[in-house]
PDB file of C-alpha atoms in Angstrom:
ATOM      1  CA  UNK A   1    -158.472 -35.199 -75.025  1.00 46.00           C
ATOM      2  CA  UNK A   2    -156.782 -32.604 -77.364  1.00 40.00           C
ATOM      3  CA  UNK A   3    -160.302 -31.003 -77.515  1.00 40.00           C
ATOM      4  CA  UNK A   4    -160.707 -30.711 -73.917  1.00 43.00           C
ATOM      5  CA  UNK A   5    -157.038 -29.208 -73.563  1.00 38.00           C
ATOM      6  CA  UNK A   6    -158.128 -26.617 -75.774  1.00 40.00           C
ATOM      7  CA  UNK A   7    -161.429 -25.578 -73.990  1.00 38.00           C
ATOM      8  CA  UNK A   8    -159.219 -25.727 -70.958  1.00 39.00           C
ATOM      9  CA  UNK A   9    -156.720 -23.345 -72.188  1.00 37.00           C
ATOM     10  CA  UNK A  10    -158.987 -20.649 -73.403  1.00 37.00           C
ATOM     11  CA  UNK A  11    -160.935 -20.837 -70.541  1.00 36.00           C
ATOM     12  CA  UNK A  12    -157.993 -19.725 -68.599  1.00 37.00           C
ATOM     13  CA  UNK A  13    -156.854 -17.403 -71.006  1.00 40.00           C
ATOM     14  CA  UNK A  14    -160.492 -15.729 -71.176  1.00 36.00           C
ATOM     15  CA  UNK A  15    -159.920 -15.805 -67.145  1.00 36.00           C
ATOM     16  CA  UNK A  16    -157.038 -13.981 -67.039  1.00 37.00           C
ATOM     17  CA  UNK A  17    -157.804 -11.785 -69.704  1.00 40.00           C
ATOM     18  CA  UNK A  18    -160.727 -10.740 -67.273  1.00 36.00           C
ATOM     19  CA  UNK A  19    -158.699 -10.260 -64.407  1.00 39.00           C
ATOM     20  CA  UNK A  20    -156.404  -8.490 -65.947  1.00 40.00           C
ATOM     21  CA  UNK A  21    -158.954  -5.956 -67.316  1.00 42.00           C
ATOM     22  CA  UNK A  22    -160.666  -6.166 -63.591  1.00 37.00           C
ATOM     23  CA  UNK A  23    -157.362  -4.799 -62.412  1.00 40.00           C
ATOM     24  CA  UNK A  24    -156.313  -2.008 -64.997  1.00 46.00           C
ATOM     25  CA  UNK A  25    -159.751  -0.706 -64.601  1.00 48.00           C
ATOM     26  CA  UNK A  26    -159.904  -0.917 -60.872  1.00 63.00           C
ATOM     27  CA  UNK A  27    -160.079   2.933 -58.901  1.00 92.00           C
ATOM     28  CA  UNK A  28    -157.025   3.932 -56.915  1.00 97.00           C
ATOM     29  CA  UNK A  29    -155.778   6.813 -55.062  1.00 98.00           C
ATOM     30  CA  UNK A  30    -152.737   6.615 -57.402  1.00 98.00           C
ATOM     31  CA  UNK A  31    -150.025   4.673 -58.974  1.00 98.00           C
ATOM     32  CA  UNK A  32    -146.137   5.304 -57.754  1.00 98.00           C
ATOM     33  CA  UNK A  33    -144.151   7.264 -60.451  1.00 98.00           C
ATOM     34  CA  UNK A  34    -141.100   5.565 -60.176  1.00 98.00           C
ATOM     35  CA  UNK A  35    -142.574   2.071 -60.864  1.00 97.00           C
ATOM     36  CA  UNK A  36    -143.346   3.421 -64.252  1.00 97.00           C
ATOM     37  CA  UNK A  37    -139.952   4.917 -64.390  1.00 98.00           C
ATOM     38  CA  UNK A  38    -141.296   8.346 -63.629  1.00 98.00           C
ATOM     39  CA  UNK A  39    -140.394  10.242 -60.646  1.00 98.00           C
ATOM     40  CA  UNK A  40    -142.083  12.120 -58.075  1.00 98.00           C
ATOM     41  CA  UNK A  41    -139.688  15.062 -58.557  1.00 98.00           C
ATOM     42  CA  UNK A  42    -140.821  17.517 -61.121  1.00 98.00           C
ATOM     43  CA  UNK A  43    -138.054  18.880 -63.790  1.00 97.00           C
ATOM     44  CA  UNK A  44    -137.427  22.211 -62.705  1.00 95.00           C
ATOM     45  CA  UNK A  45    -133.946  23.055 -63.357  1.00 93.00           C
ATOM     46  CA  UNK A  46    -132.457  20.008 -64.667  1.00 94.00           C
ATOM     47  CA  UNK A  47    -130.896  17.895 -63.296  1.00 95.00           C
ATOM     48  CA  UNK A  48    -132.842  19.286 -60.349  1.00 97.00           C
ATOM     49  CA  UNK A  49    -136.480  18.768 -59.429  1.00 97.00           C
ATOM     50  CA  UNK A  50    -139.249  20.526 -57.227  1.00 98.00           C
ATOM     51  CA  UNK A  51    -141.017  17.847 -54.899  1.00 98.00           C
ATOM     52  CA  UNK A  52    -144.661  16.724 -56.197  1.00 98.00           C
ATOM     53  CA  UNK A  53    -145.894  16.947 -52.405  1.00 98.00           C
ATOM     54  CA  UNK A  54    -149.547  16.934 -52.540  1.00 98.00           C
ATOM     55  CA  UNK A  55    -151.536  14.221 -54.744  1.00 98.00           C
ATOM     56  CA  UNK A  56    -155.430  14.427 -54.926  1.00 98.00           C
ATOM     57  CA  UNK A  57    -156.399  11.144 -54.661  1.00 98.00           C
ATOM     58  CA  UNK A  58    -158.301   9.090 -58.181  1.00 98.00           C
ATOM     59  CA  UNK A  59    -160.460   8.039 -55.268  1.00 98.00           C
ATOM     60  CA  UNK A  60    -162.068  11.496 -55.640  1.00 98.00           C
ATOM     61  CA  UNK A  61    -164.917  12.705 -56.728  1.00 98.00           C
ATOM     62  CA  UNK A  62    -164.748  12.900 -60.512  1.00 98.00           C
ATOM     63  CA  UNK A  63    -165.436  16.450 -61.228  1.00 98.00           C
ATOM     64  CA  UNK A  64    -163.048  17.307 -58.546  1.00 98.00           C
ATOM     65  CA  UNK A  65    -160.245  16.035 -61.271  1.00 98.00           C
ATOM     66  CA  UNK A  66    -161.236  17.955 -64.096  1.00 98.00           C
ATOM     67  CA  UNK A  67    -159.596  21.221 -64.773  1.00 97.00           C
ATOM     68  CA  UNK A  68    -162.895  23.320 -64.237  1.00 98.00           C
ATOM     69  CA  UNK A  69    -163.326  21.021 -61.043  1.00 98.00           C
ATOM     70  CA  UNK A  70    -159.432  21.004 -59.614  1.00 98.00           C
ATOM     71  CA  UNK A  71    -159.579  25.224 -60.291  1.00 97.00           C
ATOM     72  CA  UNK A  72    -163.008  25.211 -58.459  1.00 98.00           C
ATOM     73  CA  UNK A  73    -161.890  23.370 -55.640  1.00 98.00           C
ATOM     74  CA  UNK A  74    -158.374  25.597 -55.242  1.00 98.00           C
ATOM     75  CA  UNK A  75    -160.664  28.437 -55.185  1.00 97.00           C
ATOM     76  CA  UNK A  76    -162.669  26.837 -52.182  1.00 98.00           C
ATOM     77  CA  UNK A  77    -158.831  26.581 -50.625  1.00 98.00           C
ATOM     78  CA  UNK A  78    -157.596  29.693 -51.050  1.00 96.00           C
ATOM     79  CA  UNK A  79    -156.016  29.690 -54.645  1.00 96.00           C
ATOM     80  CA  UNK A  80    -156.876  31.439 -58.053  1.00 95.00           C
ATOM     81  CA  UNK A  81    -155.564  31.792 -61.634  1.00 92.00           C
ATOM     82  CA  UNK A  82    -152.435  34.014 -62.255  1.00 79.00           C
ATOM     83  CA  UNK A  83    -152.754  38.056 -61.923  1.00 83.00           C
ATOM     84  CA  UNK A  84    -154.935  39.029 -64.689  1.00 64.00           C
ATOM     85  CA  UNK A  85    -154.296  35.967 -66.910  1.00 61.00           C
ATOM     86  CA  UNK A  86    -150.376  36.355 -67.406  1.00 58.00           C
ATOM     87  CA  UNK A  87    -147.888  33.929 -66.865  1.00 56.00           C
ATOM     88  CA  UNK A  88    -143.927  34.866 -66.202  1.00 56.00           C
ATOM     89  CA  UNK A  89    -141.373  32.004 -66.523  1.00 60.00           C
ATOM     90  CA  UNK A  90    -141.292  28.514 -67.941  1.00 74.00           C
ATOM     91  CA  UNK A  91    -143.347  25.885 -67.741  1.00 89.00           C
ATOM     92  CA  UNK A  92    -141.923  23.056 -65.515  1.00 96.00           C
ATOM     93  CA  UNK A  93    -142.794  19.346 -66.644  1.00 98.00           C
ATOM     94  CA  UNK A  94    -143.356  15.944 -64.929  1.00 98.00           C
ATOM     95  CA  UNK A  95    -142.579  12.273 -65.799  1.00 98.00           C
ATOM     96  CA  UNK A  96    -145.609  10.745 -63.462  1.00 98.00           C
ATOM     97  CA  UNK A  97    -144.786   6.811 -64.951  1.00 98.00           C
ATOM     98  CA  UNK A  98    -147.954   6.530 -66.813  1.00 98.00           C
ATOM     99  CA  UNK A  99    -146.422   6.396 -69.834  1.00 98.00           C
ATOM    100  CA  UNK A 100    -147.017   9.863 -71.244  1.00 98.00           C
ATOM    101  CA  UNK A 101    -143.312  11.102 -70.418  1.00 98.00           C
ATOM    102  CA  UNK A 102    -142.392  14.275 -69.188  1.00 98.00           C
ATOM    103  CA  UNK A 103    -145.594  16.435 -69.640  1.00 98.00           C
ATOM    104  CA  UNK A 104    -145.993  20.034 -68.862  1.00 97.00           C
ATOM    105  CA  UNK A 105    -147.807  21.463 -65.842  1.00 97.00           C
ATOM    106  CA  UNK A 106    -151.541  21.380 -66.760  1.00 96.00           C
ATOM    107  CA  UNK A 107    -151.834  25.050 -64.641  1.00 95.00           C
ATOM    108  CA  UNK A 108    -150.286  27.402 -62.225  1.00 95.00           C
ATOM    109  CA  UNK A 109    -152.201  28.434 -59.452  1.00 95.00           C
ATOM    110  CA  UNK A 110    -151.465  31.050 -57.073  1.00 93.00           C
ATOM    111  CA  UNK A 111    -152.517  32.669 -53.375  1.00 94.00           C
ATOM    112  CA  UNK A 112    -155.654  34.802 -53.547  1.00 92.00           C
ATOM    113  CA  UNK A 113    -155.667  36.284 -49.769  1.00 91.00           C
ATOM    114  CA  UNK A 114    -159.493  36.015 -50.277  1.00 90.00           C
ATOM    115  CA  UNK A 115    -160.027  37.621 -53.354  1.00 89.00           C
ATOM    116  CA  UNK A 116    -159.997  34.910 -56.843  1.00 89.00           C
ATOM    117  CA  UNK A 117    -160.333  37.708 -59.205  1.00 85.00           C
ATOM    118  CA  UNK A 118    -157.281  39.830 -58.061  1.00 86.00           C
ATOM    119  CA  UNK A 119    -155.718  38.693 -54.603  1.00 84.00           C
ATOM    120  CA  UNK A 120    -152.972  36.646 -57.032  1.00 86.00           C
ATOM    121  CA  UNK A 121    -152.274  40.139 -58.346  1.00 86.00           C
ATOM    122  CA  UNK A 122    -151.124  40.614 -54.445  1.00 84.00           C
ATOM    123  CA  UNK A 123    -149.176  37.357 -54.405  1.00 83.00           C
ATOM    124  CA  UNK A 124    -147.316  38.179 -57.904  1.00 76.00           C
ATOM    125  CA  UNK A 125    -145.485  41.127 -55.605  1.00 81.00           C
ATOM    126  CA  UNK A 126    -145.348  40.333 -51.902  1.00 80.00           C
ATOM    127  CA  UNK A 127    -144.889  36.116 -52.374  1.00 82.00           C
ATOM    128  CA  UNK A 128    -147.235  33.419 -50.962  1.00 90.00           C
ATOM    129  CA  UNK A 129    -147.915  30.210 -51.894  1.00 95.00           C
ATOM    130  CA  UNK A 130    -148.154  28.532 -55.061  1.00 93.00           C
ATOM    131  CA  UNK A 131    -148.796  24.725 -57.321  1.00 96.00           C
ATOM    132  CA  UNK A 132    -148.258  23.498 -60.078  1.00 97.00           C
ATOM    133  CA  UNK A 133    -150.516  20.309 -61.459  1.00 98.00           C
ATOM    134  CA  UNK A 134    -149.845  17.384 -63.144  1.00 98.00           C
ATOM    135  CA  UNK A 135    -152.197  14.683 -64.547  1.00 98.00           C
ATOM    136  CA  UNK A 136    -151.390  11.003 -64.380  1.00 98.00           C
ATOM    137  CA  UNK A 137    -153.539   9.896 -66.887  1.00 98.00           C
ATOM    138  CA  UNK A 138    -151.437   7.680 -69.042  1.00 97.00           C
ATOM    139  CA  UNK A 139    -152.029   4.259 -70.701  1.00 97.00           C
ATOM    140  CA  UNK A 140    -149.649   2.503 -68.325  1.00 97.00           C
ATOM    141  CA  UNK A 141    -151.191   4.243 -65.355  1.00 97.00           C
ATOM    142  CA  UNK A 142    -154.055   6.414 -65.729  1.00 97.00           C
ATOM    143  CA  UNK A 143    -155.397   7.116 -62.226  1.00 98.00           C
ATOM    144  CA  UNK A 144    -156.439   9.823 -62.969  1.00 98.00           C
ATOM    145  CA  UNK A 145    -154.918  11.609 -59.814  1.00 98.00           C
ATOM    146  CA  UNK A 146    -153.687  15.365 -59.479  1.00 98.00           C
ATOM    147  CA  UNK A 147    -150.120  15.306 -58.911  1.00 98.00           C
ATOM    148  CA  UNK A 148    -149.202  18.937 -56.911  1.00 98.00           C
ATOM    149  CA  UNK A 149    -145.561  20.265 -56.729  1.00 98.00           C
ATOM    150  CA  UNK A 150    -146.482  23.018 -54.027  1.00 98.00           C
ATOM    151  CA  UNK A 151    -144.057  25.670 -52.546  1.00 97.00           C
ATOM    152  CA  UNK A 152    -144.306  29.276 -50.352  1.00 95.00           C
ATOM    153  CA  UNK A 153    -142.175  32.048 -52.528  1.00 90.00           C
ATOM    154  CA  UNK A 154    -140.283  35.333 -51.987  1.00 82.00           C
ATOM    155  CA  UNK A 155    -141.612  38.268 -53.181  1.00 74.00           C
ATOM    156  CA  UNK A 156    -141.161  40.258 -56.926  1.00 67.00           C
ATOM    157  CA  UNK A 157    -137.970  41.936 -55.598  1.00 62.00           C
ATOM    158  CA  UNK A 158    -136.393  38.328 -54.655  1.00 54.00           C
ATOM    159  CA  UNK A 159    -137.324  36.814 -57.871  1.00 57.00           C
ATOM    160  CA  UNK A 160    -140.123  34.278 -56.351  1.00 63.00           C
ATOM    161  CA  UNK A 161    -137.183  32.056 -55.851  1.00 82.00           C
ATOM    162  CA  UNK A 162    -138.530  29.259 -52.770  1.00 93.00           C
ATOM    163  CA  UNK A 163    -138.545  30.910 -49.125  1.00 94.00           C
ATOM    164  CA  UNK A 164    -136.599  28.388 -46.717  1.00 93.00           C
ATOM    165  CA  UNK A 165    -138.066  25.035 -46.186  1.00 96.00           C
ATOM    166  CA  UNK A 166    -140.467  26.606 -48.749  1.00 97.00           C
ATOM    167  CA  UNK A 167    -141.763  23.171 -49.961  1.00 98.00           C
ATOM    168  CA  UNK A 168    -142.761  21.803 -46.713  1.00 98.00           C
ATOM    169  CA  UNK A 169    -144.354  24.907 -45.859  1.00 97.00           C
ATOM    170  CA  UNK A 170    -146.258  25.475 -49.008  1.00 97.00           C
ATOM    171  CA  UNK A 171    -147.616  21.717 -48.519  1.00 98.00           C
ATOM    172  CA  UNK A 172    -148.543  21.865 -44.821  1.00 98.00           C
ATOM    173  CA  UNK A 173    -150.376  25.587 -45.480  1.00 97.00           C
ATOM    174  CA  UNK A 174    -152.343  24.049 -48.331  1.00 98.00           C
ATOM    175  CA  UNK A 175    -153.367  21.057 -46.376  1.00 98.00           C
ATOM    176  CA  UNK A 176    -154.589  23.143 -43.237  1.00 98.00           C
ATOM    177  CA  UNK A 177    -156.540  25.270 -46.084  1.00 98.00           C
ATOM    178  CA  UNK A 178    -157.725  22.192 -47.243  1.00 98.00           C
ATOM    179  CA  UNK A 179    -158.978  19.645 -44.527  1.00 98.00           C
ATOM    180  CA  UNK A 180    -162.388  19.555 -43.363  1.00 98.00           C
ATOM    181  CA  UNK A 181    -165.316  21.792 -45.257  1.00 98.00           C
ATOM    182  CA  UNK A 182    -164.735  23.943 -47.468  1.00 98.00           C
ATOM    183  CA  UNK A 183    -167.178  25.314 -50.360  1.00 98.00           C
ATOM    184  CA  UNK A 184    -166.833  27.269 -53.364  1.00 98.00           C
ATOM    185  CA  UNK A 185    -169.183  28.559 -56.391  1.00 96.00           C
ATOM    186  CA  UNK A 186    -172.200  27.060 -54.770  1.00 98.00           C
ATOM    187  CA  UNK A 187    -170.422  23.420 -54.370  1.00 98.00           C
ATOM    188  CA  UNK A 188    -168.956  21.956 -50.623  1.00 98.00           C
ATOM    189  CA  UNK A 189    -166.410  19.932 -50.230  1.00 98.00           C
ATOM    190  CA  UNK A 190    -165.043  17.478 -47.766  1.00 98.00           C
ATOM    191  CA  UNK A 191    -161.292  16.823 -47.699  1.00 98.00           C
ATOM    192  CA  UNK A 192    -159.427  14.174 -45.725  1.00 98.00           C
ATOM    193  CA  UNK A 193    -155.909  13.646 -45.825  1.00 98.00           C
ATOM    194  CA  UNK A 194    -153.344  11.377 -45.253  1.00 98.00           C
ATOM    195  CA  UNK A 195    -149.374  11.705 -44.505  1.00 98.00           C
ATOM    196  CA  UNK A 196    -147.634   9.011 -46.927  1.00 98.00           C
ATOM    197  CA  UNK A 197    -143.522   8.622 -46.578  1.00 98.00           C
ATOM    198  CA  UNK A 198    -141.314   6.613 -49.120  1.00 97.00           C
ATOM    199  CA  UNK A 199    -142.546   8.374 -52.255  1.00 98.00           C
ATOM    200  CA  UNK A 200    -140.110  10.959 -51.871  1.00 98.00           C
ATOM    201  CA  UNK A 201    -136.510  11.341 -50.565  1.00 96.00           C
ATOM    202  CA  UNK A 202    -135.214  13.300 -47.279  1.00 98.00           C
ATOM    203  CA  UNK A 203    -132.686  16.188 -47.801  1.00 98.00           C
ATOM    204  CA  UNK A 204    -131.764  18.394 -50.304  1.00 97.00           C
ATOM    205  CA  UNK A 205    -130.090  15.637 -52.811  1.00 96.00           C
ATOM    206  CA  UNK A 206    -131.937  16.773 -55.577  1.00 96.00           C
ATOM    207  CA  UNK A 207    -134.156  19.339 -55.138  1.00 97.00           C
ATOM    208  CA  UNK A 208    -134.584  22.632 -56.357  1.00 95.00           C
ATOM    209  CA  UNK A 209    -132.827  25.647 -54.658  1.00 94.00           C
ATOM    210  CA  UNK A 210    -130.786  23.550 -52.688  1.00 96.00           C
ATOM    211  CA  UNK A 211    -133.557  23.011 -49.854  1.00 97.00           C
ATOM    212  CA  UNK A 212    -134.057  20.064 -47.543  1.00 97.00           C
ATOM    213  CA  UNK A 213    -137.445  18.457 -47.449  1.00 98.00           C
ATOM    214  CA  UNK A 214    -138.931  15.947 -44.855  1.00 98.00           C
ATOM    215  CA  UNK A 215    -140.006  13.291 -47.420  1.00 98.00           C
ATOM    216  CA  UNK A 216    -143.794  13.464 -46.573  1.00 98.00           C
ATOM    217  CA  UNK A 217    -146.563  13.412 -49.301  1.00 98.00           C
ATOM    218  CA  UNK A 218    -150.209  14.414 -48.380  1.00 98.00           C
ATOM    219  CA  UNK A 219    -152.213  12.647 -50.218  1.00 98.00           C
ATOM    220  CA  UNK A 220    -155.978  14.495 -50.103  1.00 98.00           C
ATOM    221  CA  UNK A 221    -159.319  12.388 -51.034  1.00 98.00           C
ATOM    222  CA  UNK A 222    -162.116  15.290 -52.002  1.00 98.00           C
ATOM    223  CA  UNK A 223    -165.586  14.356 -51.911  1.00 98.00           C
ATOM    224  CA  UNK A 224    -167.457  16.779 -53.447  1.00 98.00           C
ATOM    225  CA  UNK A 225    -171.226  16.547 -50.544  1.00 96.00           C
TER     226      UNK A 225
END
């Protein structure tokens, strides 16, 4: 009887053992920051945060979330590396809940008005639209999803502080870019996208510069064809 207890019990264990690795293993778009006591506000200008707006889903292709994919694919969308390789201001960081902590920005992308060598040059002085990545790749919650905090900014002479209702604007101009076909470097892309409320509040409680948002995340799923 004791014998057959036994079996019994590491049977079950072995079970859920299995499920649990079935689970932690299983693809998804992405995994809520806050449940992981992370936060889907970016640290900006503490105690104030810059909305993480756009997330490309895990459910992605996988070169797509690489950095070499991800820079590809902003290319395809109308977005480049920084003017000529420089970089002016701080790094902002994210807490995404995987369990990495605050981590900073894997890149800074910028507007190329149709040109990815130089057209950021152009954005650098008259404003445009911008992102900022994060990676949720920790051991608690590694999705592997892009996290985006994206935002339309003033020009050099206003300090590329956020234009009003910059952050909704910056997320709903990179989604138009975005959705449908788009190719780049020889590879095409197909983006659908999805509106997704509750991740992130309504109002300006919070946020960077002091302006209101509408709460909406677009999540994007990117199939590379």
């Amino acid at each position: 009887m004791l014998f057959s207890l036994k079996t019994s019990f590491l049977a079950l264990s072995w079970y859920a053992r299995m499920q649990a690795d079935t689970l932690e293993n299983q693809a998804v778009a992405f995994f809520n920051p806050t449940v992981g006591g992370g936060s889907m506000l970016d640290s900006a200008a503490p105690p104030l945060g810059e909305p993480l707006n756009v997330i490309i889903s895990g459910l992605s292709s996988p070169a797509v979330l690489t950095d070499s994919g991800f820079l590809n694919f902003a290319q395809a969308i109308g977005f480049s590396t920084e003017c000529l390789g420089i970089h002016l201001g701080a790094p902002q960081s994210a807490n995404l809940g995987d369990g990495n902590g605050f981590v900073n920005q894997t890149v800074e992308l910028r507007q190329d008005f149709g040109d990815p060598d130089l057209g950021t040059c152009l954005e650098s002085l008259i404003g445009g639209n911008h992102l900022r990545v994060f990676r949720q790749n920790g051991p608690l919650a590694n999705s592997g999803a892009l996290f985006l905090a994206v935002s339309k900014e003033e020009d050099v002479e206003e300090g590329h502080t956020i234009v009003p209702d910059g952050y909704d604007i910056g997320r709903d101009q990179l989604v138009s870019s975005a959705v449908g076909t788009t190719s780049f470097g020889g590879v095409t892309y197909s983006t659908a996208a999805q509106n997704l409320t509750g991740l992130l509040p309504v109002g300006s409680d919070g946020i960077n510069h002091d302006i209101a948002i509408d709460g909406i995340v677009t999540l994007l799923t990117v199939t590379i064809q």
